[in-house]
Tab-separated table of C-alpha atoms and ligand atoms in Angstrom:
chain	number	residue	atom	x	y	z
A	16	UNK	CA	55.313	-52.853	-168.372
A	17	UNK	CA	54.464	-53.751	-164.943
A	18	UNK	CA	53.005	-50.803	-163.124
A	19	UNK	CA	54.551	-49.710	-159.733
A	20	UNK	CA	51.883	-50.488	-157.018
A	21	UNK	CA	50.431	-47.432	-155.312
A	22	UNK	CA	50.586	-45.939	-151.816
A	23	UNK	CA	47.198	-47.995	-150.258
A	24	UNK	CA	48.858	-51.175	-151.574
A	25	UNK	CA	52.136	-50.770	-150.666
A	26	UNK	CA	50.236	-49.974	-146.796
A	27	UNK	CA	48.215	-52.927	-147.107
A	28	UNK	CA	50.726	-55.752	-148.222
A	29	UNK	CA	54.302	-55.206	-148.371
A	30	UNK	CA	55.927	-57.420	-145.604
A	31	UNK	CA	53.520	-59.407	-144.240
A	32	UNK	CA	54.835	-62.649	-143.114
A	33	UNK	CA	53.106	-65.191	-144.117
A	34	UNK	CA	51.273	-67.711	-141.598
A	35	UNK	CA	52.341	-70.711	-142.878
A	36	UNK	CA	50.403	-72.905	-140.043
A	37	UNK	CA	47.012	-71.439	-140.285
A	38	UNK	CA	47.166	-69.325	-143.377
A	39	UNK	CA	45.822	-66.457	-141.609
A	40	UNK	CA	45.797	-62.859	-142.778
A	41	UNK	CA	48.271	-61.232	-140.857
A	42	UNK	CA	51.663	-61.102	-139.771
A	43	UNK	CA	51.971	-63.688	-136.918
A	44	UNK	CA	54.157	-62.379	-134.088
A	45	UNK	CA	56.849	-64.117	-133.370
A	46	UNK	CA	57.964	-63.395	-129.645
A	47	UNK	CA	60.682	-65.579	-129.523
A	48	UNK	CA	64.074	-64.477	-128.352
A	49	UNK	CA	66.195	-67.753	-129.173
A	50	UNK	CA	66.528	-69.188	-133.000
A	51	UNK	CA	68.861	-72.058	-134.251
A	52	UNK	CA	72.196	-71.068	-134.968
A	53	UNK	CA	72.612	-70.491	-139.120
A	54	UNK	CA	75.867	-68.778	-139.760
A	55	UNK	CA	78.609	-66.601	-138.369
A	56	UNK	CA	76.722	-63.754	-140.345
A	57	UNK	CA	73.148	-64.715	-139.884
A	58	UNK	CA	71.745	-65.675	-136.465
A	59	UNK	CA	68.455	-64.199	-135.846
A	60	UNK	CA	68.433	-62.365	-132.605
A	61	UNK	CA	65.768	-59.168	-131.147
A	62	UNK	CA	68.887	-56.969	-130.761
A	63	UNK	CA	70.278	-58.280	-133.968
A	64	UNK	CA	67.171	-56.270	-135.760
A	65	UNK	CA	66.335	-59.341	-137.818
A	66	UNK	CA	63.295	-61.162	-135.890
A	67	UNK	CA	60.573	-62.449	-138.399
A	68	UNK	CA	58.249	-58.985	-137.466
A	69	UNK	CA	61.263	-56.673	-137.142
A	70	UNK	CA	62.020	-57.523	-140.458
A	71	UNK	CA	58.338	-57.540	-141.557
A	72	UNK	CA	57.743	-54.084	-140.459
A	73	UNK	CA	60.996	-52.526	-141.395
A	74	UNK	CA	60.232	-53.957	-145.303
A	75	UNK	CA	56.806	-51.591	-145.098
A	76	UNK	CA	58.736	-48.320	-144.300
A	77	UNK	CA	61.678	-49.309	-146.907
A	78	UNK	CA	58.938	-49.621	-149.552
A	79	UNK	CA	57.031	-46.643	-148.781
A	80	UNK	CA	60.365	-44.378	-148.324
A	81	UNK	CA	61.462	-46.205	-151.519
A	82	UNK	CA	64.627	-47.062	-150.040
A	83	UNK	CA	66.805	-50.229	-150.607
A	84	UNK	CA	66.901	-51.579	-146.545
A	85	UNK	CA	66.021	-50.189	-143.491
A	86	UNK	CA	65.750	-50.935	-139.824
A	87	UNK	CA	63.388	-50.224	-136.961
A	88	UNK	CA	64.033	-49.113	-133.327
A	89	UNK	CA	62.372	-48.810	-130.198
A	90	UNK	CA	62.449	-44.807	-130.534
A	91	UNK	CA	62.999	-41.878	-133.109
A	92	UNK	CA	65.432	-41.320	-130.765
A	93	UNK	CA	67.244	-44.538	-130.954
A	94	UNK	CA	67.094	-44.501	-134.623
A	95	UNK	CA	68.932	-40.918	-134.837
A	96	UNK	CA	71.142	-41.543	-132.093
A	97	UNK	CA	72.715	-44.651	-133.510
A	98	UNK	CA	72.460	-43.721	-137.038
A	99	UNK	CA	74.975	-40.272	-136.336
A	100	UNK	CA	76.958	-41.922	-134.009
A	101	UNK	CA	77.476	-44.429	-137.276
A	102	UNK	CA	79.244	-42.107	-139.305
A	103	UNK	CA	80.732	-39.300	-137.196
A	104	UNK	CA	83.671	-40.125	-134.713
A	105	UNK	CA	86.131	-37.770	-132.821
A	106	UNK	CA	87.137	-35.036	-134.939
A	107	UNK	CA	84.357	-35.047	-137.364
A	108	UNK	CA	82.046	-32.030	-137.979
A	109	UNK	CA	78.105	-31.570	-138.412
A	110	UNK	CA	76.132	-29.039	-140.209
A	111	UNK	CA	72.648	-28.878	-138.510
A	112	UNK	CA	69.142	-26.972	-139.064
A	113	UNK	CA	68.630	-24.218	-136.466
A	114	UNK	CA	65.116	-25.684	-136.035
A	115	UNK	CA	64.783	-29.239	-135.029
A	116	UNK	CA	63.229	-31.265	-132.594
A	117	UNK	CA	64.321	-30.658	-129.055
A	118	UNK	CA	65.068	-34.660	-128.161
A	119	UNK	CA	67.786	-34.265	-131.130
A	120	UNK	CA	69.172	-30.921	-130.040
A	121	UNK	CA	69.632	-32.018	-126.328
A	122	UNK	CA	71.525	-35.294	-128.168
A	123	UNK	CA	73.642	-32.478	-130.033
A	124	UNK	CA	74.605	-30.678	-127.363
A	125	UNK	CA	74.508	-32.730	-123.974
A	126	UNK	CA	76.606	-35.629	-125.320
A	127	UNK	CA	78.774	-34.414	-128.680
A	128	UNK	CA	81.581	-32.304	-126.899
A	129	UNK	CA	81.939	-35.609	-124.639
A	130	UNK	CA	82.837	-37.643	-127.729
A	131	UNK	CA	84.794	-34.776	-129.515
A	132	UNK	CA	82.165	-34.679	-132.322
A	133	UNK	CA	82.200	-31.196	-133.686
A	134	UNK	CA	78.506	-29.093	-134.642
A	135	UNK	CA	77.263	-26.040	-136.069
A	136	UNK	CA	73.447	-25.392	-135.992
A	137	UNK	CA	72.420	-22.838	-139.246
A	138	UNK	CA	71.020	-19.281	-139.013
A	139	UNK	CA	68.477	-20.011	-141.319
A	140	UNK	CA	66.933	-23.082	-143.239
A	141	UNK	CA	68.433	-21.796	-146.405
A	142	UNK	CA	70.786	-23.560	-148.615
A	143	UNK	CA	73.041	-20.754	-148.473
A	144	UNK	CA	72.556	-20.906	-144.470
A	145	UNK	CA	73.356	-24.556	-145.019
A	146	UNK	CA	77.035	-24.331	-147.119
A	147	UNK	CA	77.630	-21.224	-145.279
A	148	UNK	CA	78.100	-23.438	-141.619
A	149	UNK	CA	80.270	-26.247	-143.760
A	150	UNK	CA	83.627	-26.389	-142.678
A	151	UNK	CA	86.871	-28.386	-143.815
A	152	UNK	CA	86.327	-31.490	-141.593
A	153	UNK	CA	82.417	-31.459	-142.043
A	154	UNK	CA	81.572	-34.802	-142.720
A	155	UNK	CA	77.245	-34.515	-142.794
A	156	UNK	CA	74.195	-32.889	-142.998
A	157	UNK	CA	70.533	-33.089	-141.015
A	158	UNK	CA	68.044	-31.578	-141.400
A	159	UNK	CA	64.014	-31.800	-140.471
A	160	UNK	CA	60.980	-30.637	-142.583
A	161	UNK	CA	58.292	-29.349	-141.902
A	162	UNK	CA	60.344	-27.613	-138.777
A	163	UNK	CA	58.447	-27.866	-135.241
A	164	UNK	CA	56.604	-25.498	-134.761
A	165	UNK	CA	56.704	-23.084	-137.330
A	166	UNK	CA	56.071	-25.655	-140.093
A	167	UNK	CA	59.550	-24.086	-141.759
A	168	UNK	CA	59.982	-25.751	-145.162
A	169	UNK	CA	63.579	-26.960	-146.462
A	170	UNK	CA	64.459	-27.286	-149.907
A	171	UNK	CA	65.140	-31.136	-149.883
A	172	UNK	CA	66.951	-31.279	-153.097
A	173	UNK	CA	68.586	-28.208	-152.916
A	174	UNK	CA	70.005	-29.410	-149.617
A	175	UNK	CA	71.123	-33.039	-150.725
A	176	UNK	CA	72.382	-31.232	-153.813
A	177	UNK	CA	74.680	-28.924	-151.370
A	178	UNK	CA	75.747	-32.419	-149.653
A	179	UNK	CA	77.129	-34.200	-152.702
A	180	UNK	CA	78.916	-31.012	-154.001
A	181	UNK	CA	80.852	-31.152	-150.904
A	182	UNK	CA	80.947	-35.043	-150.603
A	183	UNK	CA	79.025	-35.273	-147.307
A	184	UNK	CA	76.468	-37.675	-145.960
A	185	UNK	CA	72.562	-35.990	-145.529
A	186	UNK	CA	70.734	-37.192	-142.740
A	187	UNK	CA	66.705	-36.054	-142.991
A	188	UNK	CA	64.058	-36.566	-140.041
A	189	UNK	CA	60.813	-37.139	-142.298
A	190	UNK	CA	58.606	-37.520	-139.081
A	191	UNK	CA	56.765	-34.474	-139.435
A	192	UNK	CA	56.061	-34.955	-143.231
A	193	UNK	CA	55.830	-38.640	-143.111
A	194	UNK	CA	56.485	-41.078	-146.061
A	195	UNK	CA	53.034	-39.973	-147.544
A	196	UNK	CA	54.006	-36.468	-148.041
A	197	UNK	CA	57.665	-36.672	-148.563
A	198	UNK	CA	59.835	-38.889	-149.788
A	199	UNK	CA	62.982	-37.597	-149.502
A	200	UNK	CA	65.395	-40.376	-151.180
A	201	UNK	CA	63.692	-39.470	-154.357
A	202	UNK	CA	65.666	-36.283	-154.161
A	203	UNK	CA	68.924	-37.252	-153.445
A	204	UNK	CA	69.272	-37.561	-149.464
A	205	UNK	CA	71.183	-40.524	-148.253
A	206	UNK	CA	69.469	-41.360	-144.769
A	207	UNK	CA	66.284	-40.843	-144.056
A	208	UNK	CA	64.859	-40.977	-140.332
A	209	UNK	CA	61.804	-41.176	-138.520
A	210	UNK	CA	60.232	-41.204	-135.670
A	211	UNK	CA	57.524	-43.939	-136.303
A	212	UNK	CA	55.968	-42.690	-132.680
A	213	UNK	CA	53.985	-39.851	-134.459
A	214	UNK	CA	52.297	-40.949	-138.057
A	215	UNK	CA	53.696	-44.446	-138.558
A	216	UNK	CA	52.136	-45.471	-135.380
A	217	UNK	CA	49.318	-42.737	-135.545
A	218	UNK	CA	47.231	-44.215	-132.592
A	219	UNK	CA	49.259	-42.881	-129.718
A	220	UNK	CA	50.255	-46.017	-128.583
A	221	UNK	CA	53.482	-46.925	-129.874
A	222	UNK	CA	56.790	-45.728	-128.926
A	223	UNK	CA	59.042	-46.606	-132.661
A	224	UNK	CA	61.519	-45.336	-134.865
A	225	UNK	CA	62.782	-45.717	-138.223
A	226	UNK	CA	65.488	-45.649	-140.370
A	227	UNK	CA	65.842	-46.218	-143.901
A	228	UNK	CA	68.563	-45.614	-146.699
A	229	UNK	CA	70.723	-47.941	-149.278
A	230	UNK	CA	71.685	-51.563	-148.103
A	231	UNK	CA	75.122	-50.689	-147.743
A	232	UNK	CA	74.966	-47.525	-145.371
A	233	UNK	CA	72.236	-49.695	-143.394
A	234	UNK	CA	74.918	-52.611	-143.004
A	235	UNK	CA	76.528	-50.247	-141.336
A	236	UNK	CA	74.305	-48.765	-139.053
A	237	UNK	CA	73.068	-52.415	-138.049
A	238	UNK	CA	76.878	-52.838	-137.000
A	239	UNK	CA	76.310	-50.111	-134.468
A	240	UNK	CA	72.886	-50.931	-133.388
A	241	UNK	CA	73.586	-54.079	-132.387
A	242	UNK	CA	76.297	-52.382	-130.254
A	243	UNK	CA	74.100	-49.819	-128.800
A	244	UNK	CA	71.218	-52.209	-128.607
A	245	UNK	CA	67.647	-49.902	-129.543
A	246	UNK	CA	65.728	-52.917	-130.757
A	247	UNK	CA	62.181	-52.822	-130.651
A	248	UNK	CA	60.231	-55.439	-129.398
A	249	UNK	CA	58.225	-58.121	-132.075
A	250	UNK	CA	54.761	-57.287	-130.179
A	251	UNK	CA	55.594	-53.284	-131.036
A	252	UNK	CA	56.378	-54.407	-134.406
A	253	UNK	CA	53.327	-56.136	-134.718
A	254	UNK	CA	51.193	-53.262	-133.838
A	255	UNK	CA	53.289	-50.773	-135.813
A	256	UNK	CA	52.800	-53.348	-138.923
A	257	UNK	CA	49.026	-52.876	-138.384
A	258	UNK	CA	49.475	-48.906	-137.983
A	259	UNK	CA	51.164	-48.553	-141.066
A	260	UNK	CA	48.201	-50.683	-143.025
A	261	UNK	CA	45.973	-47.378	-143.079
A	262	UNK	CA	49.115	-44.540	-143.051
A	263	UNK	CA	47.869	-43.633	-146.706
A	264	UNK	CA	44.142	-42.903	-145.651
A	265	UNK	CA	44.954	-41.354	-142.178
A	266	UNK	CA	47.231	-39.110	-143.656
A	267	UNK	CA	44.829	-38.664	-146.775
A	268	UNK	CA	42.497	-37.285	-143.605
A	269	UNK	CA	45.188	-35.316	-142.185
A	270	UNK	CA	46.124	-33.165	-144.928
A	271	UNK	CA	42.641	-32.015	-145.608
A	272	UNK	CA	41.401	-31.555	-142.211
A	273	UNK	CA	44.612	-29.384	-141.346
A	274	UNK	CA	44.106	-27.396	-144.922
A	275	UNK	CA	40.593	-26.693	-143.737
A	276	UNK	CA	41.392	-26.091	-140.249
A	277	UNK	CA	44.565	-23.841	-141.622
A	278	UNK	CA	41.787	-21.717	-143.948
A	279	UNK	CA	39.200	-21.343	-140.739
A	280	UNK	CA	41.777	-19.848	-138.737
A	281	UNK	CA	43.707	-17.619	-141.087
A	282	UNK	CA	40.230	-16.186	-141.658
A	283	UNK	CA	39.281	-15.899	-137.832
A	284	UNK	CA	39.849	-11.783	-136.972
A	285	UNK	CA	40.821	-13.720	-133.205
A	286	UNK	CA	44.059	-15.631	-134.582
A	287	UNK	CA	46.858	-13.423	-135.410
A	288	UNK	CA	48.555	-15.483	-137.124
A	289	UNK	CA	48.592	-19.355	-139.139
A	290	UNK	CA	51.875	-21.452	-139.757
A	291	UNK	CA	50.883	-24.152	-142.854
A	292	UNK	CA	52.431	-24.701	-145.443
A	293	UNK	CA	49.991	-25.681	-147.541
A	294	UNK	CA	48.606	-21.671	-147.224
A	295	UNK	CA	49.591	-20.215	-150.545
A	296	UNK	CA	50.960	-16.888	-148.096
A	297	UNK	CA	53.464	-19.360	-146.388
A	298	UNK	CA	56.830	-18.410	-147.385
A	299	UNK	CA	57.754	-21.713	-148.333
A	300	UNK	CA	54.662	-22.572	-149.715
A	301	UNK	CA	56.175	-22.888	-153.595
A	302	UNK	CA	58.635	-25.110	-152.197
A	303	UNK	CA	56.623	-26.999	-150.291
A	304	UNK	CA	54.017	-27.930	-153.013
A	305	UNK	CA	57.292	-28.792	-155.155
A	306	UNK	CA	58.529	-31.714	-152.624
A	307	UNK	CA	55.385	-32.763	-151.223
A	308	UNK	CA	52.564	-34.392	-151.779
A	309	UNK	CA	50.638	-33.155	-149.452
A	310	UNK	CA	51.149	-30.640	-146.319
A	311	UNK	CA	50.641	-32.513	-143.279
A	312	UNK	CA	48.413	-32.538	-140.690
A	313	UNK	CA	50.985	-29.937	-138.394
A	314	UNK	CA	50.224	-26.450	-138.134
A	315	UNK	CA	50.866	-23.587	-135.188
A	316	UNK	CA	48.920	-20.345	-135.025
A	317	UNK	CA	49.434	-17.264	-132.892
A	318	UNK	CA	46.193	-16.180	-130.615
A	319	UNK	CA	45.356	-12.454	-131.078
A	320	UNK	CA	46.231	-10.516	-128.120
A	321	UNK	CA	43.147	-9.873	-126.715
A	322	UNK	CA	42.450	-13.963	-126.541
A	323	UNK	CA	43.660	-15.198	-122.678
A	324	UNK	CA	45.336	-18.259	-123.740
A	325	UNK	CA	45.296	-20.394	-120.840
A	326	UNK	CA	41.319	-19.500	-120.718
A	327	UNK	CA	41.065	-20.409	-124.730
A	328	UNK	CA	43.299	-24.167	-123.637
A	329	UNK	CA	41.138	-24.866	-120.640
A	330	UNK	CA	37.499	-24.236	-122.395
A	331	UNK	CA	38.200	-27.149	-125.601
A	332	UNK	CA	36.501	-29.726	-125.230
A	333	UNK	CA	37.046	-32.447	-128.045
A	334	UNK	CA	40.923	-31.450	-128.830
A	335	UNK	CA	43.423	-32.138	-126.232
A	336	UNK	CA	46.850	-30.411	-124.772
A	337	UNK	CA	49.388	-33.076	-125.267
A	338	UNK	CA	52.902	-33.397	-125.182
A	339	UNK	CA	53.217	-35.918	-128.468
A	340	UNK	CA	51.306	-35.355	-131.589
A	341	UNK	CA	50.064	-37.060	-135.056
A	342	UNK	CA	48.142	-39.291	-133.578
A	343	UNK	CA	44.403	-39.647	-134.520
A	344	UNK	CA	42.965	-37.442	-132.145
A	345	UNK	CA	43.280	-33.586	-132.425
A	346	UNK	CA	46.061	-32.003	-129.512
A	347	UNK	CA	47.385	-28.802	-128.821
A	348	UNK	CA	50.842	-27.721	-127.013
A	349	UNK	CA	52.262	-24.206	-125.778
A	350	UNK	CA	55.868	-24.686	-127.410
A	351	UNK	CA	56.629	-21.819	-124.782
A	352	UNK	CA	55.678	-24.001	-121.967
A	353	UNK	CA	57.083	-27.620	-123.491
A	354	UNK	CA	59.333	-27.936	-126.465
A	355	UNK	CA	61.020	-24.444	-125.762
A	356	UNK	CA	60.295	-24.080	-121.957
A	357	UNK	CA	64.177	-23.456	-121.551
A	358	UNK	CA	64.719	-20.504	-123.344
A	359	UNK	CA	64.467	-17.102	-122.130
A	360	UNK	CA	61.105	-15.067	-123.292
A	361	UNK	CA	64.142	-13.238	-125.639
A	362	UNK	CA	65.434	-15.966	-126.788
A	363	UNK	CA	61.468	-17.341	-127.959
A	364	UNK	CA	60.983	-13.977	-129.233
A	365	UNK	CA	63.951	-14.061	-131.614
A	366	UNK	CA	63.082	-17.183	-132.942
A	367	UNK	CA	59.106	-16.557	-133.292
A	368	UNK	CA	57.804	-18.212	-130.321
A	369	UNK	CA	55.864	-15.977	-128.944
A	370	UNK	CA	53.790	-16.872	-125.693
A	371	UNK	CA	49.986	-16.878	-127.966
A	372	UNK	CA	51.733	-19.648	-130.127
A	373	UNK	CA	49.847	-22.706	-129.893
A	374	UNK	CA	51.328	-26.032	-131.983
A	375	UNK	CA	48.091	-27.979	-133.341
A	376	UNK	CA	48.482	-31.304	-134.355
A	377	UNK	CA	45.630	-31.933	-136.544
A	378	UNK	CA	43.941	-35.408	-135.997
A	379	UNK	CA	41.356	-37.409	-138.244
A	380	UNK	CA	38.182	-36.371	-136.794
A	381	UNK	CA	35.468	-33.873	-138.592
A	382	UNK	CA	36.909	-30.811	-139.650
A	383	UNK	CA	33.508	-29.112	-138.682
A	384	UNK	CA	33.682	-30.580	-135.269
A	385	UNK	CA	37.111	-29.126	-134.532
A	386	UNK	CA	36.324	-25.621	-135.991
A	387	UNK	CA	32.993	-25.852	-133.805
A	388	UNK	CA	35.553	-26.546	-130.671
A	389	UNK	CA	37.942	-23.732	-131.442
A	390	UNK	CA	34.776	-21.202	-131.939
A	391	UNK	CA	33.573	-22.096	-128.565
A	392	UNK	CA	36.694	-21.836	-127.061
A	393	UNK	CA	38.101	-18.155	-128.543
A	394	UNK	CA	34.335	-16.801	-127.429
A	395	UNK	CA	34.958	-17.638	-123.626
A	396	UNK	CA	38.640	-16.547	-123.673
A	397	UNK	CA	38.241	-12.831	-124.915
A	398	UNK	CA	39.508	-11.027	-122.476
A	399	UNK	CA	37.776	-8.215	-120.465
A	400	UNK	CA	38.124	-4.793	-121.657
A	401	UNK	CA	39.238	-2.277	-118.977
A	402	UNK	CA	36.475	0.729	-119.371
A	403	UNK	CA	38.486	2.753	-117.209
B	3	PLP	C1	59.037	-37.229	-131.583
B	3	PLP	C2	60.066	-36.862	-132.556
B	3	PLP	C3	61.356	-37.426	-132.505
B	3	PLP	C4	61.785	-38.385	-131.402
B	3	PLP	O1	61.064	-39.554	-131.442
B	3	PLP	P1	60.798	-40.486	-130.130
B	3	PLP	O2	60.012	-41.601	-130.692
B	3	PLP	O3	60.057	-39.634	-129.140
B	3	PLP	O4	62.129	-40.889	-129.616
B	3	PLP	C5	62.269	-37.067	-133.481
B	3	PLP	N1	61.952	-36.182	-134.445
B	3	PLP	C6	60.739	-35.599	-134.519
B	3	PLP	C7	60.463	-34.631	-135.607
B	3	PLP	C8	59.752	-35.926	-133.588
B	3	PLP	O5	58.555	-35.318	-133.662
């Protein structure tokens, strides 16, 4: 029998293109925007997805999603964008997870009406909260997990289950998990989506996404995308190529350090509360070590209300507030202030986003290092007891 290669290998090898000048290691890139004419069907082209390293790169995140084709795009935004506008037209319904990232929502509901494309968000993450939103003309499914950024877990097979009873398409954004962690097609979703900006890249330096699913639903998706036009460029897909060559070990370092990090804080008497899902009190957390193989490198924690938080942001030192995450280096983000700035302090509340809720994304460095930064930090941002 011959044995299935493994995660590291898979990183390491699958797609290169080989050099056939030199014989070097790596992937030349191939910048080249014109190539001989072949066939009506087949004329390689950037915004045709099918360059030398588009191709090279896309083969990597087909193999590691264990998909059948997939194609990459010059955003996670790009890639989700023209993948829904593939299958739903005027008329057509969606079922989607309360929780998902913002960039997606403000796609949902800034340009949907326009087109006539019908959506209901869930009340929950559910599979009941799931088939109860599905209505006659619903035609698919998305949904996102871990959520942002209360590291929500969705039952991936129960909701792909849900999607064939009724004979609908499921669409998942595996960012946050990445293929490490999750691999969604192995449990019955359709299309699976990424943004290859956060893990895939992992350095902070590449704006990417992803999608991945069976050859024929990709045939169709290229038909759009070379309509729409979200190609990303051969030097992007060079570097992402490279990025992807240590995904298994960087992620390998982001589960533990965020598991360790997760344990420090839940038993720090100045956090209130921890959001992982690898934390046997999650509520998910039976789920989650069902589907996964590990828990990410995501977590969110609550300050305790005598910790200023401002004062606790501005006194770290090694980990940074960013707007992006899962990249290599630790960051921190108020969603209050960024990802959920718009709502009213109500509408946060309702949700559980309270004001102390800080969003960690959980980078490779040492664990000890981090926790050292944190302590530091909470000691200076205690605030001052009024003794009158
Ligand atoms: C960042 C992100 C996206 C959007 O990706 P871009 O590369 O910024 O377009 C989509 N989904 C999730 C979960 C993300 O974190």
């Amino acid at each position: 029998m011959v044995r299935k290669k493994g995660l590291n290998t898979l990183c390491t090898h699958v797609g290169t293109v080989k050099d056939e000048q030199f014989g070097g290691a790596v992937s030349p890139i191939y910048m080249a925007s014109s190539y001989p004419y072949m066939n009506v069907d087949k004329k390689r082209y950037p915004r045709y997805f099918n360059t030398p390293n588009q191709e090279a790169v896309a083969a990597k995140i087909v193999a590691l999603e264990h998909a059948e084709a997939g194609l990459v795009f010059a955003s996670g935004m790009a890639a989700i964008s023209t993948t829904l506008l593939t299958f739903l037209k005027k008329g057509d319904h969606i079922v989607l997870q309360n929780e998902i990232y913002g960039g997606t929502f403000n796609l949902i509901v800034e340009e949907f009406d326009k087109m006539g494309i019908e959506y209901s968000f869930t009340h929950g993450v559910e599979v009941s909260d799931f088939e109860a939103a599905i209505k006659e003309h619903t035609k698919a499914i998305y949904f996102e997990t871990p959520s942002n950024p209360l590291l929500t877990i969705t039952d991936v097979a129960g909701v792909a289950d849900l999607a064939k009873k009724y004979d609908l398409l499921s669409f998942i954004d595996n960012t946050f998990a990445s293929p490490v962690n999750l691999n969604p097609i192995d449990f019955g979703v359709d299309i699976v989506l990424h943004s290859a900006t956060k893990y895939l890249g992992g350095h902070s330096d590449i704006s990417a996404g992803a999608v991945v699913s069976t050859a024929e639903n990709i045939d169709k998706i290229w038909n759009k995308s070379k309509n729409l036009g979200g190609n990303l460029s051969d030097f992007m897909c060079y570097l992402l190529e490279r990025s992807i060559k240590t995904l298994g070990i960087r992620m390998a370092q982001h589960n533990k350090n965020a598991l360790h990090l997760a344990e420090f804080l839940e038993a720090n008497d100045k956090i209130a509360k921890v959001n992982y899902p690898g934390l046997p009190n999650h509520k998910n957390h039976v789920i989650a070590r069902a589907q996964m193989h590990g828990f990410g490198g995501m977590l969110s924690f609550e300050l305790d209300e005598n910790i200023d938080a401002i004062a606790f942001k501005t006194n770290l030192e090694l980990i940074k507030p960013s707007m992006s995450l899962a990249g290599v280096e630790s960051t921190i983000i108020f969603p209050s202030m960024a990802s959920h700035a718009l709502l009213t302090p109500e509408q946060r509340a309702e949700i559980g986003i309270s004001d102390q809720l800080i969003r960690f994304s959980v980078g490779i460095e040492d664990a000890e290092d981090l926790i050292q930064d944190i302590e530091q930090a909470l000691k200076k941002a205690i605030k001052e007891v009024s003794m009158s």
